[in-house]
XYZ file of C-alpha atoms in Angstrom:
745
model
C 50.851 171.501 60.238
C 48.439 168.579 59.741
C 49.712 168.174 56.139
C 53.274 168.033 57.413
C 52.374 165.367 60.008
C 50.560 163.383 57.280
C 53.670 163.529 55.101
C 55.826 162.352 57.997
C 53.433 159.521 58.735
C 53.481 158.326 55.093
C 57.199 158.436 55.152
C 57.222 156.299 58.338
C 58.721 159.074 60.394
C 55.666 159.522 62.642
C 54.214 156.345 64.104
C 50.683 155.534 64.959
C 51.230 156.924 68.440
C 51.082 160.456 67.129
C 54.633 161.551 68.252
C 57.552 162.740 66.112
C 60.696 160.398 66.064
C 63.537 161.346 63.678
C 67.117 160.293 63.072
C 69.337 163.320 62.355
C 72.129 162.232 60.064
C 70.644 158.941 58.929
C 70.507 157.313 56.516
C 74.012 158.013 55.386
C 77.338 156.465 54.210
C 80.632 156.575 56.103
C 84.133 155.317 55.323
C 86.447 153.424 57.699
C 90.115 152.606 57.240
C 90.920 148.917 57.719
C 92.497 147.378 60.829
C 91.070 149.990 63.235
C 91.232 149.043 66.969
C 88.231 148.755 69.284
C 86.548 152.121 70.108
C 87.229 153.814 66.791
C 84.336 156.276 65.999
C 82.864 155.377 62.614
C 79.893 157.856 62.492
C 78.018 160.275 64.743
C 74.263 161.006 64.608
C 71.559 162.368 66.868
C 67.813 161.883 67.518
C 64.801 164.296 67.411
C 61.871 163.013 69.440
C 58.836 164.672 71.064
C 58.801 161.966 73.673
C 61.434 160.167 75.709
C 62.962 157.010 74.176
C 61.740 153.604 75.298
C 64.415 151.798 73.258
C 67.598 153.750 72.538
C 69.163 153.512 69.042
C 70.596 150.022 68.588
C 71.929 147.858 65.855
C 69.368 145.200 65.021
C 70.922 143.791 61.830
C 73.813 144.196 59.401
C 74.504 143.016 55.882
C 76.701 141.079 55.854
C 76.145 139.933 59.404
C 78.942 141.124 61.799
C 79.552 142.082 65.433
C 82.263 144.558 64.534
C 80.114 147.623 65.422
C 78.213 148.949 68.383
C 76.416 152.214 69.375
C 77.702 154.251 72.335
C 75.534 156.987 73.937
C 77.480 160.266 74.202
C 74.711 162.953 74.799
C 73.466 164.671 72.780
C 74.887 162.349 70.093
C 75.128 158.624 69.459
C 78.432 157.177 68.210
C 78.810 154.166 65.950
C 82.175 152.694 67.008
C 84.212 149.560 66.272
C 84.214 146.634 68.721
C 87.542 145.127 67.630
C 85.928 141.711 67.356
C 86.646 141.060 64.649
C 89.180 143.535 63.422
C 88.113 144.560 59.899
C 90.806 143.848 57.294
C 90.281 145.010 53.725
C 92.034 141.942 52.329
C 90.123 139.316 54.289
C 86.656 140.793 55.200
C 83.824 142.358 53.146
C 84.536 145.975 52.145
C 80.969 147.287 52.779
C 78.500 146.890 55.615
C 74.789 148.014 55.789
C 73.987 148.591 59.474
C 70.280 148.849 60.402
C 69.664 151.158 63.379
C 66.355 150.952 65.261
C 64.677 152.961 68.130
C 61.296 153.247 69.868
C 59.840 156.184 72.015
C 57.294 156.003 74.809
C 54.377 156.580 72.405
C 55.473 153.363 70.662
C 56.629 155.325 67.587
C 59.494 153.530 65.839
C 62.127 154.441 63.307
C 64.605 152.353 61.334
C 67.478 153.748 59.243
C 70.563 152.321 57.555
C 74.158 153.446 57.876
C 76.494 152.153 55.116
C 80.107 151.719 56.185
C 82.661 151.532 53.372
C 85.990 149.859 54.329
C 89.011 151.599 52.728
C 92.325 149.979 51.910
C 95.473 151.122 53.801
C 98.982 150.383 52.666
C 100.575 147.846 55.084
C 104.186 146.771 55.429
C 105.254 143.325 54.239
C 104.736 140.397 56.618
C 106.833 137.344 57.305
C 105.163 134.026 56.530
C 107.706 131.914 58.468
C 109.043 131.899 62.107
C 110.666 135.346 61.560
C 107.185 136.805 62.147
C 107.189 136.043 65.905
C 110.523 134.767 67.132
C 114.309 134.687 66.600
C 115.215 131.989 64.107
C 118.294 129.869 64.940
C 120.210 128.234 62.080
C 122.942 125.675 62.843
C 125.850 125.094 60.509
C 128.502 122.489 61.165
C 132.078 123.589 60.811
C 133.539 122.508 57.489
C 130.235 122.813 55.644
C 130.696 124.118 52.084
C 129.391 127.555 51.037
C 125.746 127.627 49.909
C 122.138 128.399 50.791
C 121.296 128.168 54.549
C 117.794 129.715 54.749
C 114.905 130.969 52.536
C 112.912 134.017 53.707
C 109.182 133.725 53.224
C 107.339 137.066 53.088
C 104.513 138.869 51.223
C 102.893 142.293 50.800
C 99.163 142.363 51.758
C 98.338 144.996 49.122
C 100.789 144.450 46.306
C 101.096 140.779 45.412
C 102.736 141.483 42.035
C 105.596 143.879 42.724
C 108.821 142.258 43.941
C 109.974 142.695 47.538
C 113.550 143.783 48.367
C 115.658 141.801 50.909
C 118.681 142.929 52.854
C 120.930 141.754 55.709
C 122.827 143.601 58.440
C 125.601 143.765 59.378
C 126.904 143.821 55.884
C 130.354 142.576 57.079
C 128.964 139.185 58.072
C 129.933 136.286 55.725
C 126.379 135.975 54.440
C 124.410 137.422 51.462
C 120.741 137.438 50.494
C 119.435 137.057 46.938
C 116.607 138.976 45.251
C 114.346 136.023 45.955
C 115.121 135.940 49.712
C 117.655 133.104 49.830
C 120.369 133.579 52.426
C 123.775 132.108 51.391
C 126.918 131.540 53.406
C 130.099 132.898 51.673
C 132.775 130.903 53.551
C 133.604 127.547 55.096
C 133.589 127.931 58.867
C 136.184 126.649 61.344
C 134.808 126.224 64.895
C 138.201 126.664 66.510
C 139.060 130.011 64.730
C 135.746 131.613 63.685
C 133.051 133.111 65.935
C 130.599 130.470 67.202
C 127.529 132.614 66.336
C 126.424 135.395 63.906
C 123.436 137.581 64.762
C 121.682 138.901 61.590
C 118.814 141.353 60.951
C 116.645 140.539 57.941
C 114.786 143.505 56.334
C 112.010 143.097 53.762
C 110.836 146.301 51.956
C 107.823 146.778 49.622
C 107.454 149.106 46.629
C 106.076 151.839 48.779
C 109.062 151.812 51.098
C 107.400 150.109 54.043
C 109.512 147.435 55.651
C 109.556 144.745 58.302
C 112.559 143.425 60.289
C 113.295 139.890 61.582
C 116.144 138.489 63.731
C 118.180 135.409 62.687
C 121.171 133.880 64.473
C 123.554 131.534 62.657
C 125.175 129.077 65.046
C 128.439 127.336 64.109
C 128.623 123.824 65.643
C 131.735 121.880 66.343
C 132.474 118.453 64.939
C 134.539 115.711 66.580
C 137.642 115.000 64.433
C 140.455 114.226 66.987
C 141.232 111.088 68.993
C 141.924 111.417 72.702
C 145.112 109.855 74.169
C 146.266 108.641 77.642
C 148.975 110.694 79.358
C 149.467 108.475 82.504
C 152.769 106.670 83.204
C 152.145 103.820 85.689
C 149.926 100.898 84.663
C 150.372 98.428 87.568
C 148.971 99.012 91.076
C 148.837 96.983 94.386
C 146.201 97.264 97.105
C 145.529 95.017 100.205
C 142.301 92.997 100.370
C 139.374 94.030 102.531
C 139.380 97.651 101.309
C 136.144 99.511 101.956
C 133.902 100.258 98.965
C 134.672 103.710 97.644
C 138.420 103.484 98.316
C 140.386 105.258 95.485
C 142.776 102.976 93.679
C 144.192 105.377 91.032
C 143.133 108.011 88.493
C 143.175 107.534 84.738
C 144.063 110.707 82.813
C 143.729 111.505 79.072
C 143.591 114.552 76.754
C 141.592 115.420 73.612
C 143.210 117.657 70.897
C 139.777 119.051 70.137
C 138.939 122.465 71.636
C 137.368 122.266 75.082
C 133.609 122.177 74.807
C 130.700 119.795 74.575
C 132.262 117.635 71.888
C 135.679 117.394 73.526
C 134.293 116.139 76.857
C 135.971 112.852 77.786
C 134.161 109.808 79.232
C 135.858 106.815 80.824
C 134.623 103.204 81.094
C 135.866 99.759 82.093
C 135.411 97.210 79.345
C 136.528 94.128 81.357
C 133.630 92.498 83.217
C 134.423 92.601 86.977
C 132.662 93.065 90.260
C 135.374 94.688 92.365
C 136.101 98.005 90.655
C 134.233 100.907 89.089
C 135.338 104.091 87.304
C 133.923 107.610 87.455
C 133.113 108.242 83.833
C 133.674 111.977 84.156
C 136.922 112.039 86.184
C 138.593 108.684 85.439
C 138.885 107.858 89.207
C 138.957 104.051 89.789
C 137.185 103.027 93.008
C 136.751 99.825 94.928
C 133.133 98.770 94.175
C 132.782 95.932 96.763
C 134.784 94.204 99.471
C 137.681 92.235 97.970
C 138.306 88.911 99.662
C 141.503 87.131 98.699
C 140.013 83.854 99.806
C 137.168 84.120 97.346
C 136.977 81.337 94.826
C 137.820 83.631 91.836
C 140.935 85.066 93.576
C 142.400 82.021 95.244
C 144.545 81.023 92.205
C 145.202 84.490 90.672
C 145.182 87.623 92.697
C 146.031 89.957 89.776
C 142.990 91.691 88.119
C 143.507 93.226 84.638
C 141.180 96.008 83.490
C 140.820 97.444 79.954
C 140.025 101.173 80.106
C 138.364 103.104 77.294
C 138.357 106.880 76.893
C 135.757 108.368 74.548
C 135.058 111.941 73.574
C 131.313 111.415 73.307
C 128.793 109.549 75.499
C 128.124 107.369 72.429
C 129.997 107.312 69.134
C 132.899 109.707 68.564
C 136.636 108.892 68.796
C 138.014 106.569 71.463
C 141.276 105.029 72.748
C 142.107 102.071 75.019
C 144.723 100.993 77.566
C 145.162 98.135 80.069
C 146.071 98.399 83.802
C 146.744 95.591 86.360
C 145.687 95.660 90.007
C 147.396 93.109 92.399
C 145.411 92.028 95.515
C 147.611 91.623 98.611
C 146.453 88.772 100.973
C 146.064 89.364 104.707
C 144.975 87.150 107.670
C 141.421 88.384 108.102
C 139.054 85.457 108.539
C 137.819 84.084 111.893
C 136.365 80.632 112.166
C 133.039 80.406 110.441
C 130.158 78.263 111.547
C 127.027 77.215 109.608
C 125.098 79.274 112.165
C 125.859 81.034 115.457
C 122.692 80.108 117.313
C 121.523 76.531 117.645
C 118.412 75.188 119.267
C 118.107 71.635 120.551
C 115.162 69.832 122.266
C 115.954 67.048 124.783
C 113.311 64.846 126.409
C 113.125 65.086 130.185
C 113.988 61.343 130.444
C 117.485 61.800 128.859
C 120.261 60.196 131.051
C 123.690 61.501 132.011
C 126.347 61.217 129.339
C 123.973 61.919 126.476
C 125.641 63.809 123.613
C 123.624 66.974 123.082
C 125.543 68.542 120.117
C 128.951 68.341 118.416
C 129.898 71.922 117.353
C 133.121 70.873 115.598
C 131.057 69.617 112.668
C 129.393 73.032 112.294
C 132.452 75.288 112.008
C 135.372 75.853 109.550
C 138.049 78.509 108.791
C 138.364 79.541 105.157
C 141.854 81.100 105.416
C 144.103 79.544 102.773
C 147.183 79.219 104.925
C 146.858 76.195 107.280
C 148.328 78.182 110.212
C 145.374 80.482 109.973
C 142.539 77.969 109.692
C 143.095 75.990 112.927
C 140.781 76.722 115.907
C 139.386 75.129 119.128
C 136.379 75.581 121.484
C 136.545 76.957 125.065
C 134.659 78.928 127.711
C 131.421 77.045 128.066
C 129.214 79.368 130.157
C 125.619 80.358 130.667
C 122.576 78.995 132.418
C 123.010 75.235 133.033
C 126.708 75.079 132.320
C 128.881 72.923 134.553
C 125.798 71.760 136.559
C 124.036 70.010 133.669
C 126.272 70.428 130.570
C 130.026 70.293 129.868
C 132.519 70.207 126.956
C 133.885 66.600 126.915
C 136.767 66.347 126.056
C 137.854 69.890 126.617
C 138.245 72.007 123.459
C 136.409 69.384 121.331
C 133.158 71.265 120.871
C 131.120 68.289 122.106
C 128.348 69.315 124.601
C 127.431 66.416 126.931
C 124.535 66.086 129.485
C 125.922 65.788 133.032
C 122.765 66.629 135.196
C 119.026 65.896 135.665
C 116.415 67.299 133.222
C 113.206 66.180 135.063
C 110.613 68.602 133.761
C 108.598 68.714 137.004
C 111.673 69.272 139.209
C 111.173 72.662 141.015
C 114.766 73.623 140.289
C 114.245 72.986 136.623
C 110.872 74.716 136.650
C 112.520 77.804 138.187
C 114.582 78.267 135.030
C 111.697 77.349 132.733
C 113.346 74.065 131.619
C 115.310 76.135 129.113
C 119.112 76.553 129.138
C 121.271 79.097 127.329
C 124.899 78.145 126.693
C 127.682 80.227 125.212
C 130.857 78.721 123.616
C 133.847 80.530 122.163
C 135.410 79.308 118.874
C 138.920 80.887 118.486
C 141.810 80.894 115.982
C 145.005 79.266 117.249
C 147.204 81.731 115.242
C 147.575 85.525 115.627
C 145.542 87.728 115.675
C 143.384 85.101 117.451
C 140.039 85.848 115.883
C 137.245 84.742 118.126
C 133.549 84.107 117.555
C 130.842 83.024 119.984
C 128.289 80.286 119.449
C 124.966 80.233 121.332
C 123.213 76.926 122.116
C 119.654 76.949 123.440
C 118.553 73.688 124.967
C 114.878 73.118 125.722
C 113.544 70.196 127.793
C 110.589 68.362 126.173
C 107.836 67.401 128.659
C 106.105 64.038 128.640
C 102.346 63.794 129.155
C 101.834 61.550 132.244
C 98.601 62.673 134.057
C 94.925 62.823 133.245
C 92.965 66.030 133.747
C 91.192 66.327 137.169
C 87.861 68.132 137.673
C 87.606 70.472 140.654
C 84.346 68.724 141.537
C 83.088 65.208 140.929
C 79.646 66.504 139.883
C 78.056 69.856 139.145
C 74.513 71.167 139.670
C 73.221 74.336 137.977
C 69.831 76.074 137.803
C 68.571 78.150 134.826
C 65.307 79.813 134.118
C 63.306 78.729 131.100
C 63.167 82.418 130.115
C 66.935 82.674 129.746
C 67.831 83.441 126.096
C 70.397 81.530 124.035
C 74.055 82.371 124.944
C 73.160 82.785 128.627
C 75.856 81.504 130.983
C 74.662 78.516 133.076
C 77.836 77.836 135.083
C 81.644 77.141 135.044
C 83.252 73.755 134.759
C 86.976 73.574 135.538
C 89.669 70.888 135.432
C 93.404 70.911 136.026
C 96.355 68.877 134.721
C 99.310 67.980 136.907
C 101.652 67.775 133.928
C 103.936 70.823 133.580
C 103.614 73.079 131.683
C 99.894 73.326 131.499
C 99.231 73.523 127.732
C 95.451 73.547 127.881
C 92.332 71.439 128.334
C 89.527 70.988 125.828
C 85.933 70.560 127.123
C 83.162 68.764 125.315
C 79.619 67.570 126.015
C 79.500 63.882 125.400
C 75.855 63.165 126.157
C 72.601 64.398 127.782
C 72.179 67.698 125.977
C 69.104 66.913 123.816
C 65.392 66.848 124.330
C 62.190 66.271 122.366
C 62.208 68.462 119.252
C 65.587 70.091 119.938
C 69.233 68.861 120.005
C 72.190 70.599 121.554
C 70.283 72.610 124.093
C 73.603 73.370 125.746
C 77.013 74.528 124.509
C 80.331 74.480 126.348
C 83.320 76.702 125.536
C 86.033 74.180 124.529
C 88.765 76.432 125.990
C 87.268 77.864 129.217
C 84.594 75.334 130.238
C 81.854 77.941 130.405
C 78.471 76.206 129.970
C 75.891 78.207 128.042
C 72.430 77.801 126.543
C 72.441 77.351 122.751
C 68.609 77.224 122.565
C 65.646 78.014 124.710
C 64.835 75.502 127.454
C 61.191 74.647 128.106
C 60.155 73.623 131.649
C 56.917 72.218 130.351
C 58.884 69.763 128.140
C 61.888 68.818 130.282
C 62.592 69.913 133.847
C 66.104 68.449 134.308
C 69.145 67.538 132.152
C 72.030 65.309 133.151
C 75.120 65.980 131.000
C 78.387 64.118 130.693
C 81.286 66.558 130.201
C 84.656 65.387 129.023
C 88.015 67.195 129.691
C 90.843 66.219 127.308
C 94.460 67.468 127.574
C 96.860 67.981 124.619
C 98.071 64.417 124.857
C 94.633 62.850 124.479
C 94.353 62.006 128.175
C 90.860 62.706 129.537
C 88.354 62.385 132.355
C 84.623 62.965 132.656
C 82.205 64.626 135.097
C 78.407 64.629 135.588
C 76.581 68.004 135.222
C 72.929 68.406 136.284
C 71.029 71.355 134.887
C 67.629 72.109 136.529
C 65.158 74.153 134.409
C 63.333 76.717 136.538
C 59.682 77.328 135.754
C 58.778 80.854 134.596
C 55.703 82.603 133.199
C 56.462 82.346 129.460
C 53.169 81.102 127.958
C 50.416 83.408 126.726
C 46.748 82.727 127.582
C 44.943 81.056 124.680
C 41.223 81.712 124.364
C 38.488 80.234 122.210
C 37.153 81.628 120.119
C 39.846 84.126 119.253
C 37.657 85.947 116.693
C 33.864 86.242 116.679
C 30.969 88.232 115.153
C 27.931 89.141 117.278
C 24.637 91.075 116.849
C 22.919 92.932 119.685
C 19.503 94.703 119.573
C 19.445 98.379 120.319
C 17.137 97.809 123.291
C 19.319 95.082 124.948
C 18.998 95.242 128.695
C 22.096 96.214 130.615
C 23.885 93.522 132.586
C 22.681 90.702 130.268
C 24.972 88.303 128.422
C 25.193 89.288 124.743
C 24.045 86.399 122.533
C 25.205 83.959 125.301
C 28.898 84.656 124.232
C 31.642 83.352 126.552
C 35.455 83.152 126.350
C 37.191 79.957 127.527
C 40.935 80.448 128.215
C 43.806 78.216 129.093
C 47.508 78.770 130.023
C 50.181 76.080 130.338
C 51.954 77.784 133.183
C 49.139 79.746 134.979
C 45.967 78.682 136.800
C 42.398 79.845 135.947
C 42.477 82.307 138.911
C 45.309 84.314 137.255
C 43.284 85.561 134.210
C 42.228 89.235 133.784
C 40.042 90.567 130.923
C 40.378 94.031 129.395
C 38.726 95.627 126.321
C 41.797 97.477 124.927
C 40.176 99.335 122.017
C 36.893 99.832 120.042
C 34.645 100.065 123.169
C 33.119 103.398 122.274
C 31.133 104.846 125.202
C 32.055 101.774 127.317
C 28.925 99.750 126.346
C 30.604 96.352 126.721
C 32.347 94.540 129.570
C 33.347 91.001 130.692
C 32.036 89.284 133.760
C 33.818 88.146 135.701
C 36.698 90.507 134.794
C 39.337 88.375 136.616
C 39.931 85.182 138.534
C 38.317 82.733 136.119
C 39.131 81.021 132.864
C 35.574 81.517 131.605
C 34.075 85.009 131.196
C 30.866 86.293 129.567
C 30.404 89.406 127.395
C 27.687 91.641 128.846
C 26.130 94.978 127.931
C 27.398 97.416 130.601
C 25.698 100.628 129.458
C 22.528 101.045 127.244
C 22.596 102.492 123.732
C 21.400 106.032 123.079
C 20.879 106.691 119.318
C 17.639 108.815 119.511
C 19.290 111.558 121.601
C 22.589 111.449 119.644
C 24.614 109.876 122.432
C 25.655 107.032 120.106
C 26.401 107.147 116.398
C 28.296 103.936 115.938
C 26.368 100.825 114.833
C 29.364 98.533 114.310
C 31.971 97.921 117.012
C 35.438 96.264 116.600
C 36.581 95.236 120.064
C 40.158 94.171 120.860
C 40.166 92.067 124.062
C 43.335 91.486 126.139
C 43.590 88.523 128.488
C 46.580 88.589 130.947
C 47.857 85.852 133.299
C 49.347 88.268 135.864
C 46.669 87.925 138.500
C 48.286 85.468 140.867
C 51.555 83.670 140.386
C 53.426 85.454 137.600
C 55.776 87.174 140.080
C 56.440 83.995 141.962
C 57.466 82.245 138.727
C 59.386 85.195 137.494
C 59.233 86.842 134.026
C 56.853 89.339 132.516
C 53.055 89.156 132.415
C 51.857 87.367 129.245
C 48.958 88.632 127.189
C 46.586 86.920 124.742
C 44.211 88.708 122.352
C 40.693 88.143 121.014
C 38.883 90.173 118.315
C 35.074 90.718 118.511
C 32.928 92.341 115.800
C 29.533 93.534 117.153
C 26.622 94.881 115.030
C 23.822 96.874 116.733
C 20.392 96.583 115.028
C 16.847 97.802 115.549
C 14.464 94.926 116.330
C 11.724 94.405 113.772
C 13.693 96.053 110.903
C 16.793 93.854 111.038
C 16.944 90.074 110.569
C 19.874 88.604 112.437
C 20.687 84.894 112.117
C 23.500 83.770 114.339
C 24.780 80.590 115.782
C 25.495 80.168 119.426
C 28.278 77.622 119.119
C 31.496 79.535 120.059
C 33.650 77.529 117.622
C 31.763 78.627 114.485
C 29.406 81.626 114.168
C 27.682 82.821 110.966
C 25.844 86.198 111.083
C 23.466 87.342 108.333
C 22.554 90.985 108.806
C 20.152 93.107 106.690
C 21.475 96.622 106.612
C 19.891 99.993 105.693
C 16.886 99.591 108.027
C 14.166 102.185 107.944
C 14.009 104.565 110.840
C 11.399 107.321 111.567
C 14.361 109.706 111.592
C 15.061 108.786 107.964
C 11.665 110.091 106.465
C 13.496 111.739 103.608
C 14.499 108.379 102.063
C 10.935 107.293 100.767
C 10.172 110.873 99.840
C 13.236 111.271 97.654
C 12.629 107.772 96.177
C 8.998 108.683 95.233
C 9.963 111.970 93.630
C 12.635 110.199 91.585
C 10.242 107.460 90.373
C 7.684 110.153 89.184
C 10.406 112.101 87.322
C 11.547 108.854 85.613
C 8.023 108.037 84.453
C 7.523 111.509 83.036
C 10.781 111.250 81.127
C 9.783 107.850 79.653
C 6.320 109.180 78.589
C 7.853 112.178 76.794
C 10.303 109.936 75.008
C 7.574 107.613 73.715
C 5.577 110.638 72.478
C 8.509 111.973 70.502
C 9.228 108.593 68.898
C 5.535 108.261 67.797
C 5.542 111.752 66.337
C 8.638 111.365 64.176
C 8.013 107.723 63.184
C 4.255 107.513 62.325
C 2.744 104.122 61.353
C 2.134 103.757 57.634
C -0.957 101.918 56.436
C -0.437 99.374 53.640
C -1.755 100.465 50.171
C -5.133 99.317 48.989
C -5.076 96.512 46.484
C -5.613 97.451 42.759
C -9.193 96.433 41.706
C -8.925 97.412 38.029
C -8.500 94.407 35.718
C -5.304 94.151 33.780
């Protein structure tokens, strides 16, 4: 048994894992017919293994490389089947494939064997190389075409490229034959009117083994245009009255074509003569009115007969055609009313116009375009509307002259009631039947005259505004009126008084409404009162002025300013509580608050509340004191450097009486705590400039480890240097110079 396992191991059947892994049926050779579909079983094998498979048999390579095969598991066997991608064709693909099949069991034993697949040739029917392979081929032959070739069949045999193919046509009764080389020939000259219009044919190609392929071919016989159409209508002269609606039928042109009815023999009609009044339906020959026909038009006044040349054609373009001429007479009718240049007129008249003034002469604005003089005479009548008879009349009657006969004073309450606008209506009418009538509208508007200056509703104005009011705040309203009617509008401007030191145009007035606003911040401390001159101007440049006084109300808008605003101090750790630190004091001022209004707060950095200001309020001078003692020995304090942010407010006394928020100033103090005797502190006591020189890292009994560690480090460094000198002396000994040679030369 051991010898058998050794033999299997040498053959590669048993792997190093010690198991047995065998292909049953491999290696081997199998044949496969060409053009097999997907799923075709090529070969079947099985597996003998003492352990379960970790990797089932799979194809890991092929020569030549292809994806045409796969392995399907069909217990207890494995099937090598085709994938159909690609389909193996003997004539276009390799004829032999070496497929390497690999598997692994759970003991990591492996096995690899080869299956050789031989592709065998199968006889296939001929194939078309032209459109007969996948569709019905249509061939068109015009009638009258001489006999001869109409189509060449392209086909081949995949296996036998030498033997000739045989060609045939069905039905055999059709007037077509096919040659031994596949050329289809017509055997007659076709007539579209007598022969069938199409011939369906079946083309058969057969190889030497008797396999065949069929294709469908249809021969279409097309008509040609060889006849001229002719007109079959009798009347050629027609009469219609003018003013016919577009689309009215005048007549119908008819013609016939000797060609057989069909696409070619379809007749199309057209009008060759350029004209704007008539159109023709190209399919039916119906002549229609294209636009309104007016006998009084310039082109028809002298000749009311319109001649049209009609063409009939049996193709949309090209083909055979014929022509004829028809005449259409236009019958004149009385159809025009008087015509004016416009039917609504607008006229402006100044309010100072006197009675008898000619407002408008309508007779110069109207005409009648009828040709016959009896039809173009007209007159004016029926003046009506707002203002007629009382203020306006036609003088003389029927003449069309509108004359002022009343008062047009613009401020007259009666005229104001109607808006100083008058609407008149006048009829212009033909004298002859059928008495066409049109109406003319005349709108007369009285023009006002600017006679009065604007008047302010007050001779002077006084306004108050807080200095805290932001720009665009409304200060007050200034209003003026104008006695002229209608009131068109007043424009307001500031003529003077709106500037101050360092700022111009403190105020802005709305030019349309007279609203007075701030355009910049006002400062009570700079200017307490402004006297403005405001001008009101109407649309006619008439104006008047008014005095406007603006009082600036004081408000709390200034922050306290303290000196110094930043300072560095040093304080000994044993400083007595309640004492002034380094004689430091804050001196504060405020432009709008007294000294009694100040309050002092330490906002941040006052760890354990060691520092305070005295007094804390009611004075503009305050000293920094030590409020609580330091406690570093017991661990109560750990901070040696303090960064204090001091807030100074002015809200103690009069901020509410002035109005506005409490203002706040800030001061930054930097305080260093030191141990006397170990820290040298040099400071200046002048508040405006302080220089502090501080020696840090002072020794403390609590820091005993610092000299100890320093001493140990120094000893270690000396030992290292001594050892280094010893090594240098050992490896680089000093060499003595050689003794001089005493022997004589």
